[in-house]
Coordinates of C-alpha atoms and ligand atoms in Angstrom, one line a residue:
X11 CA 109.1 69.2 106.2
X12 CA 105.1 70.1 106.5
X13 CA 104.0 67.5 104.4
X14 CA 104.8 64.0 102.7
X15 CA 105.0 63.1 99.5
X16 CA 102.2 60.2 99.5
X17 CA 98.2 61.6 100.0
X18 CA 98.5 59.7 103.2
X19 CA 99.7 61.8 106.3
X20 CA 99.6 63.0 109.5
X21 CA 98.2 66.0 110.8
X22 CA 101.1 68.7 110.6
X23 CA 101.9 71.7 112.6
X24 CA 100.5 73.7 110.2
X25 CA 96.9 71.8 110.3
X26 CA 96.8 70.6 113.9
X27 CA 93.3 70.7 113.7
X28 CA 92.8 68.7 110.8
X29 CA 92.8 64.8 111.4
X30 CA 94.8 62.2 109.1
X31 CA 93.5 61.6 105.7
X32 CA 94.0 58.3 105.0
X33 CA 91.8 55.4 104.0
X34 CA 88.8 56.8 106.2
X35 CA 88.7 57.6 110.0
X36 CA 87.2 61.4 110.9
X37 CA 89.9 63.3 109.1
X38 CA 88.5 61.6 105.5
X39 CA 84.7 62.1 107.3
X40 CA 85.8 66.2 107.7
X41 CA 87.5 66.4 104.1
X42 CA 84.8 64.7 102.6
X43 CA 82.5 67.6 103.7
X44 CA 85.1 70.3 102.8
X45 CA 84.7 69.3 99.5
X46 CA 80.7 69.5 99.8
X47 CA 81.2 72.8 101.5
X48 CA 83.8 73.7 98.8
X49 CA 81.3 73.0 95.7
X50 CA 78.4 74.0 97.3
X51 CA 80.5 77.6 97.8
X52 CA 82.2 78.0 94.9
X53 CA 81.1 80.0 91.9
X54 CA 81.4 80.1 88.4
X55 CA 83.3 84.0 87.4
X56 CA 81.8 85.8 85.2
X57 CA 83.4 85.5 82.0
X58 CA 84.6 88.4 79.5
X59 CA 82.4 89.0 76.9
X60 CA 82.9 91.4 74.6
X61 CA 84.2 95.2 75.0
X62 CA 86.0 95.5 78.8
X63 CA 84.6 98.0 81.1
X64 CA 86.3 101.0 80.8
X65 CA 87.2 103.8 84.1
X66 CA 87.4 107.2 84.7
X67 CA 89.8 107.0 87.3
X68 CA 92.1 104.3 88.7
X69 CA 93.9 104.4 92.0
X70 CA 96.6 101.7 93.3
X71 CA 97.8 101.9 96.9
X72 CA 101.3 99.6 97.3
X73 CA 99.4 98.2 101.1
X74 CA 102.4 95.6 101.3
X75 CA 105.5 96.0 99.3
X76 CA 109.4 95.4 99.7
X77 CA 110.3 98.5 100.8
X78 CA 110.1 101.6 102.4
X79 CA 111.4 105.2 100.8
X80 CA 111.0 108.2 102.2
X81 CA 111.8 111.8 101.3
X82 CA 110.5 111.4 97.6
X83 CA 107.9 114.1 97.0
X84 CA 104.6 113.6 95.7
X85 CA 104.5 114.2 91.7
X86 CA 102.2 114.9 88.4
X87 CA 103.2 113.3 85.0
X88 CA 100.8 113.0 82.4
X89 CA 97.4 110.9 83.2
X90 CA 99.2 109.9 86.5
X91 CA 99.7 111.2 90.0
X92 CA 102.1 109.4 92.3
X93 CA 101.7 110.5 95.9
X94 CA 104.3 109.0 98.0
X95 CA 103.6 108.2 102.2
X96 CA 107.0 110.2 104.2
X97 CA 106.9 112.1 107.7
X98 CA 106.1 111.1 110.9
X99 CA 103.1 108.9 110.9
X100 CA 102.3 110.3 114.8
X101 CA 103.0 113.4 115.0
X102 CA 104.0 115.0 118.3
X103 CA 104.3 111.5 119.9
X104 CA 106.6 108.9 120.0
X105 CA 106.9 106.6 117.3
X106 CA 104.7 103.8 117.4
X107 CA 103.5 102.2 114.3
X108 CA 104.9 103.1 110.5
X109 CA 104.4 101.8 107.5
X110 CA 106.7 98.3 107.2
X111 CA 107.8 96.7 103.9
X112 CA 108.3 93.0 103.5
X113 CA 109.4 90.2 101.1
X114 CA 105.5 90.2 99.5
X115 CA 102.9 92.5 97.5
X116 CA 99.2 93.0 98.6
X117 CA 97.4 96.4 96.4
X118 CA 94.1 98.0 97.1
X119 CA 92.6 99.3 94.0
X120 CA 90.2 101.6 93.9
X121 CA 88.3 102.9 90.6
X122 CA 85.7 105.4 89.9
X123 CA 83.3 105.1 86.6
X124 CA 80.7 108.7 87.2
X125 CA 79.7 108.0 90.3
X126 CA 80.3 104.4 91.3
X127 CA 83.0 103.4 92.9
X128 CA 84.6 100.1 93.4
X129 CA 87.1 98.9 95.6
X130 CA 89.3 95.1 95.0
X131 CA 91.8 94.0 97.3
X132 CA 94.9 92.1 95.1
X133 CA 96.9 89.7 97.2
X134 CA 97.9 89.7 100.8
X135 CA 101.3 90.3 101.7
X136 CA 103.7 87.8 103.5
X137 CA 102.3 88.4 107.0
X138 CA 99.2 89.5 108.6
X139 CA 101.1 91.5 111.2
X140 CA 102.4 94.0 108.1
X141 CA 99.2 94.0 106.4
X142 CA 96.8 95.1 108.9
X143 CA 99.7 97.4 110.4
X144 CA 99.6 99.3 107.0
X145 CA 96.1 99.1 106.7
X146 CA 95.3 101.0 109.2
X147 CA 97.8 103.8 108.7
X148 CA 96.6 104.2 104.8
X149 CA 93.1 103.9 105.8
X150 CA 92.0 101.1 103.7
X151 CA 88.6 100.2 104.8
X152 CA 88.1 96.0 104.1
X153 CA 84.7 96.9 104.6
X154 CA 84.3 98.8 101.2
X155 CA 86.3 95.8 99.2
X156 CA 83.5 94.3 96.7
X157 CA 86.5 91.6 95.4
X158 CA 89.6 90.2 96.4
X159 CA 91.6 88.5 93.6
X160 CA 94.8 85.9 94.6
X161 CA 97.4 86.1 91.6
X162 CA 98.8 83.1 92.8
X163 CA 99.5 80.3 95.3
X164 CA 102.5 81.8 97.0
X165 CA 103.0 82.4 100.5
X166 CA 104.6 85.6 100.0
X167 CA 101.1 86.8 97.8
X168 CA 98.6 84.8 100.9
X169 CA 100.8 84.8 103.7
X170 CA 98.7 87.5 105.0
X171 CA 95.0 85.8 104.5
X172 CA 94.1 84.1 107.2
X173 CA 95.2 86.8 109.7
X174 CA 93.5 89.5 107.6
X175 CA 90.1 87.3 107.8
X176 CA 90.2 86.6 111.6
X177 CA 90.7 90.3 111.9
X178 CA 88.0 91.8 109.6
X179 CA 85.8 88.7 110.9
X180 CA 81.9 90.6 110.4
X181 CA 83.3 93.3 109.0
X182 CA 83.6 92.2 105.2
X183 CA 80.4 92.4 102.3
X184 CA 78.9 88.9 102.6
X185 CA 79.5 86.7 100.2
X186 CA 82.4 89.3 98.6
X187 CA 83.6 87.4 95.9
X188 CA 87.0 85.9 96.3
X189 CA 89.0 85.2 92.6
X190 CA 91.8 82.4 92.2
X191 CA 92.6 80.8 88.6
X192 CA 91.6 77.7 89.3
X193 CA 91.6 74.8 91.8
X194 CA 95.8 74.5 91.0
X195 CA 95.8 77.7 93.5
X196 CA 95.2 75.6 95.9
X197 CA 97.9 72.7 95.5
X198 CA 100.6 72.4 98.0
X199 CA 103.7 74.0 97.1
X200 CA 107.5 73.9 98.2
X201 CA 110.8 75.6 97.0
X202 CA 114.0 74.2 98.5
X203 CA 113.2 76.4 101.6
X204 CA 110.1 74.0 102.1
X205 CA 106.4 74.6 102.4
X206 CA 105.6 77.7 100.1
X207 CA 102.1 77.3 99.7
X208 CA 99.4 75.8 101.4
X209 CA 95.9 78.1 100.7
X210 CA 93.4 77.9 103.7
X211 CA 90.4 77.1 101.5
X212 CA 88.3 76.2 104.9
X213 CA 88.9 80.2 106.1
X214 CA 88.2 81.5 102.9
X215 CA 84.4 79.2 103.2
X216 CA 84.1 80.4 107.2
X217 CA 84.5 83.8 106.2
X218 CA 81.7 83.3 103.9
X219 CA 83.9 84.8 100.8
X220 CA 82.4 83.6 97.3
X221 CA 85.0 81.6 96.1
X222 CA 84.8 82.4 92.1
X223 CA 87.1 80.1 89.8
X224 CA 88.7 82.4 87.0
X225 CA 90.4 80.4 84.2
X226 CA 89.2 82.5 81.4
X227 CA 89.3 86.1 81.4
X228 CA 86.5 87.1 83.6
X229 CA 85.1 90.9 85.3
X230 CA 85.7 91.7 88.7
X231 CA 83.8 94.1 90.8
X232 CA 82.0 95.7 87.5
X233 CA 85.3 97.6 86.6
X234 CA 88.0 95.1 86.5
X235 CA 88.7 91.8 84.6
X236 CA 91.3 88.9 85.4
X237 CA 93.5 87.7 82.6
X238 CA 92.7 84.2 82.9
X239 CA 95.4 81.7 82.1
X240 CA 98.6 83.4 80.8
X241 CA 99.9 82.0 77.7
X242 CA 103.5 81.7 76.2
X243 CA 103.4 83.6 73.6
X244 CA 107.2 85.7 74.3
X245 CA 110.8 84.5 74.6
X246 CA 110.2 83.9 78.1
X247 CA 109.8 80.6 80.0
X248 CA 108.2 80.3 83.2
X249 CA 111.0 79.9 86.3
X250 CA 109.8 77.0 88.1
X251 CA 110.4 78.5 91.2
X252 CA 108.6 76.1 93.0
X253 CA 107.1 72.6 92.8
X254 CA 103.4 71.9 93.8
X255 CA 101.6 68.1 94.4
X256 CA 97.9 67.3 93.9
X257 CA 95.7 65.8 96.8
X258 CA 94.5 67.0 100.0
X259 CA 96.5 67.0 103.2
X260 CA 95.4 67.5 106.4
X261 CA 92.6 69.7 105.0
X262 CA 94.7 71.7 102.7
X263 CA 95.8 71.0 99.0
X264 CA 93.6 70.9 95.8
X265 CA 91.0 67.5 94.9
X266 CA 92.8 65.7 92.0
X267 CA 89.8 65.0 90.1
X268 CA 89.4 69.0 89.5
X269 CA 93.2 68.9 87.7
X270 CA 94.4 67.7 84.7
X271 CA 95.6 64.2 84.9
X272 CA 98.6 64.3 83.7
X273 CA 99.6 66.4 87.0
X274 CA 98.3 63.7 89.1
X275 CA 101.7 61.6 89.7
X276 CA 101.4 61.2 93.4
X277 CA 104.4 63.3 93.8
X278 CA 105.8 67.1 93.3
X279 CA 106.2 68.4 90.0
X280 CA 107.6 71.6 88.7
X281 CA 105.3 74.1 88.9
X282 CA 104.2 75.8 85.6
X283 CA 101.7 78.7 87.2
X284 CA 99.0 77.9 84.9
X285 CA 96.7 79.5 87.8
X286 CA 98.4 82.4 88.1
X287 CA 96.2 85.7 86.8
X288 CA 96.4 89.2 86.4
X289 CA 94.1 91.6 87.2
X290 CA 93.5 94.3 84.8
X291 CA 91.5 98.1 84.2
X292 CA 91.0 100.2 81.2
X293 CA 91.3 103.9 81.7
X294 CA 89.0 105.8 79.4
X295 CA 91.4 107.2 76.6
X296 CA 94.6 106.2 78.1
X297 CA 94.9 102.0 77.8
X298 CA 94.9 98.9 80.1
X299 CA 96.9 99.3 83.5
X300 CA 97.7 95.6 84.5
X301 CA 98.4 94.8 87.6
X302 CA 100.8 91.8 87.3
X303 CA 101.4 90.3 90.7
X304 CA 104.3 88.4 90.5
X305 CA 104.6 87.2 86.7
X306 CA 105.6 83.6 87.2
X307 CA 104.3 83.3 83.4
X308 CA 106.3 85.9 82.1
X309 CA 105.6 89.4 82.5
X310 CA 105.7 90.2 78.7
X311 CA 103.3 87.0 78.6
X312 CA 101.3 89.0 81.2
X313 CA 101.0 92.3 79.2
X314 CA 100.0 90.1 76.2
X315 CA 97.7 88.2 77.7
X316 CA 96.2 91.1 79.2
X317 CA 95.5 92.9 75.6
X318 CA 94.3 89.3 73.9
X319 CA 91.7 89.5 76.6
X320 CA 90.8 93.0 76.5
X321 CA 91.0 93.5 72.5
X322 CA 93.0 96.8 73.3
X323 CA 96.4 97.0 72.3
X324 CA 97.2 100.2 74.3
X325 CA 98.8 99.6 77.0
X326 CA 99.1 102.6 79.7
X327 CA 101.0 101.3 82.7
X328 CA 102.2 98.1 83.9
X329 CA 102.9 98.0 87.9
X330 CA 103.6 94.8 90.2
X331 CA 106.5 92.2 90.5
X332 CA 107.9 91.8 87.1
X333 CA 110.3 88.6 88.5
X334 CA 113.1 89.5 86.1
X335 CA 115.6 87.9 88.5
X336 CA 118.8 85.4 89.0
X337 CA 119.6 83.4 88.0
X338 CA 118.0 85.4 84.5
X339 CA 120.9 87.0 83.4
X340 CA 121.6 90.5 81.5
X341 CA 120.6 88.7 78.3
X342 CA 117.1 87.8 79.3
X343 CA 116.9 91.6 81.2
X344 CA 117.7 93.0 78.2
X345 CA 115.5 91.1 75.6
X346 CA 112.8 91.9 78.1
X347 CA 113.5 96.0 77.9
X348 CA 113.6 94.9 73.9
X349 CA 109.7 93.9 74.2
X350 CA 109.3 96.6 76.4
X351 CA 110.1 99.0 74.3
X352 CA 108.1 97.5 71.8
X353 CA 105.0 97.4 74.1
X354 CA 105.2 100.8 74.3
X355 CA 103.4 101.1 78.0
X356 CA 103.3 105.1 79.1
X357 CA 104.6 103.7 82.4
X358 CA 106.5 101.0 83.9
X359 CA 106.1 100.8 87.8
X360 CA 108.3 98.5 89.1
X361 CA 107.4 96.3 92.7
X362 CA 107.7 93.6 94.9
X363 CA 109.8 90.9 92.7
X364 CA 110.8 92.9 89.9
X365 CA 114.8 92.5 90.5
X366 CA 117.4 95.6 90.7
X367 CA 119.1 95.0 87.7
X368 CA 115.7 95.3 85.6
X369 CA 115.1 98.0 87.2
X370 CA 118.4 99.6 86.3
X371 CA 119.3 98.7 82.9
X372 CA 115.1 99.4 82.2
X373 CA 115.7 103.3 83.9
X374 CA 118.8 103.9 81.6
X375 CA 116.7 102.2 78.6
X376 CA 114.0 103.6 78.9
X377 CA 114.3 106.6 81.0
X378 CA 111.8 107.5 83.6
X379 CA 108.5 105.5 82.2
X380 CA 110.1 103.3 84.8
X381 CA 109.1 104.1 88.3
X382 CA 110.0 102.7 91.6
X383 CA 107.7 101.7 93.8
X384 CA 107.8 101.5 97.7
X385 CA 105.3 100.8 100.6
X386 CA 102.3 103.4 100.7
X387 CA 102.6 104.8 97.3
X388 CA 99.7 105.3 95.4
X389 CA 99.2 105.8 92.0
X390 CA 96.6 107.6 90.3
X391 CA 95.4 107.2 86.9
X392 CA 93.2 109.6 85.5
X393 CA 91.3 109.8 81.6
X394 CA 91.5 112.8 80.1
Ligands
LIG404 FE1 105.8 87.1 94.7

């Protein structure tokens, strides 16, 4: 176990550098000045106001995803062009590096309104090691990002971050503004594994990022906007997949006094993702494309919450981690199809944490709106 249940603990093996917290002594001294650092560096987002900027052209590169197909061609549907990664990434040598999939989800999006472009990194993967890997053999430059947004506190969403910073170290847009719902992002969190989330906020402030705190609906890079919080407004019920404690330990966790009280008990409680976000584009003539992450909240609650910020009700593609798994049974797949169907989305991309079994009964439901994704794909929106 990486941490203790009390505020009061010793430095882990996570956070070797990081001295006790408790009652005083240096490691209260260093946390004390984190939190300085941490106000002092954090910004308020932008908030949505009024009509959402709208694209010309939307493209979203699967960097880390759970797996890896090859020999699907590259196709054209209507307003979308899916070109899928296959062959020999070295040709005429002997295989070194390919393209890996993992248990995690980072996406690079990049949009184009005339002649501006904008690029926003979403997530990070489980590991660094995969990340950068396929990175470099898509060519996705961290130097051009102007964002990065964090859906959520989950390793298998940040797993990637720290590695990804030391590595781009100089090489990022100072100050790049870095998007989290709100300080709960930053609690500690465990599943019956154990730790499952404990966000660096220290590397994010070294790497001079801009950390921006998104609870309401807010614009990203000029192009994008973040859903804020997601609210229950479906059938569906959040899974607590994991439970999440306030306070700081060994440097890590998120400051009490930021969260509501109620969440304060001085032990873990179930987690109900009211930081989680989703990060969001309209395409000129077509609709929203949401990028949902991981969809803790719901992913109908997702698509909702979406158009409620937006004040667009079409809806042209949904694509991430839908979380439609066990122990959710037929009957919940099924009812979410239902509200599928009466979404109406030109396209259902399905990634990361979506589940088989929505993918299947969704296929023979609704035919092939419903697209698989894999590692490397990239998928193209275009307006009229
Ligand atoms: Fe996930």
């Amino acid at each position: 176990m990486l941490f203790n249940v009390c505020n009061c603990v010793s430095a882990s093996s996570l956070a070797a550098s990081y001295g006790p917290l408790c009652a005083g002594g240096a490691g209260f001294v260093s946390a004390v000045i984190a939190t300085l650092a941490a106000i002092a560096k954090t910004a308020p987002a932008k908030t949505l106001r009024g009509a959402v900027p709208e694209v010309d052209r939307l493209a979203v590169r699967m960097v880390t995803d759970n797996i890896v197909i090859q020999f699907v061609p590259t196709e054209k549907r209507d307003g979308l062009t899916i070109e899928r990664k296959s062959g020999n990434t070295s040709p005429d040598k002997p295989p070194r590096t390919i393209l890996n999939g993992e248990w995690g989800l980072a996406m690079h999006a990049e949009s184009k309104r005339g002649s501006e472009t904008r690029h926003v990194l979403i997530d990070f993967g489980y590991t660094p090691e995969v990340l950068l890997n396929n990175m470099a053999i898509l060519k996705v430059d961290p130097s051009r990002f102007d964002a990065i947004v964090l859906s959520h506190g989950h390793y298998d969403h940040f797993g990637g971050m720290v590695g990804f910073l030391n590595a781009t170290k100089g090489a990022l847009k100072a100050k790049l503004p870095f998007y989290v719902g709100g300080e709960d992002c930053f609690c500690l969190r465990r599943n019956p594994g154990g730790n499952f989330g404990a966000l660096d906020r220290q590397a994010i402030l070294d790497a001079d990022l801009t950390l921006m705190m998104a609870t309401e609906p807010a614009i990203v890079a000029d192009h994008a906007f973040t859903t804020g919080r997601i609210g229950q407004t479906s059938f569906e019920t959040p899974l607590r997949a994991t439970d999440e404690i306030l306070g700081i330990f060994d440097g890590f966790g998120c400051f009490p006094e930021k969260m509501p009280a109620a969440k304060n008990t001085g032990g873990y409680i179930p987690d109900d993702f009211e930081h989680e976000i989703a990060t969001t584009y309209m395409i000129k003539d077509k609709g929203l494309v949401v990028l949902t992450s991981c969809s803790h909240r719901g992913v109908i609650n997702t698509v909702r919450q979406a158009k409620l910020a937006a004040g667009i009700d079409k809806v042209h593609a949904v694509i991430g981690g839908f979380h439609v798994v066990p122990p959710l049974g037929d009957d919940y797949v099924n009812k979410t199809i239902e509200e599928f169907r009466e979404l109406d989305p030109d396209y259902l991309i399905t990634a990361h944490c979506t589940g088989d079994r929505f993918y299947d009964l969704a296929r023979s439901a609704l035919g092939d709106k419903v697209i698989h994704s894999a590692v490397g794909n990239r998928f193209v929106f275009d307006a009229n």
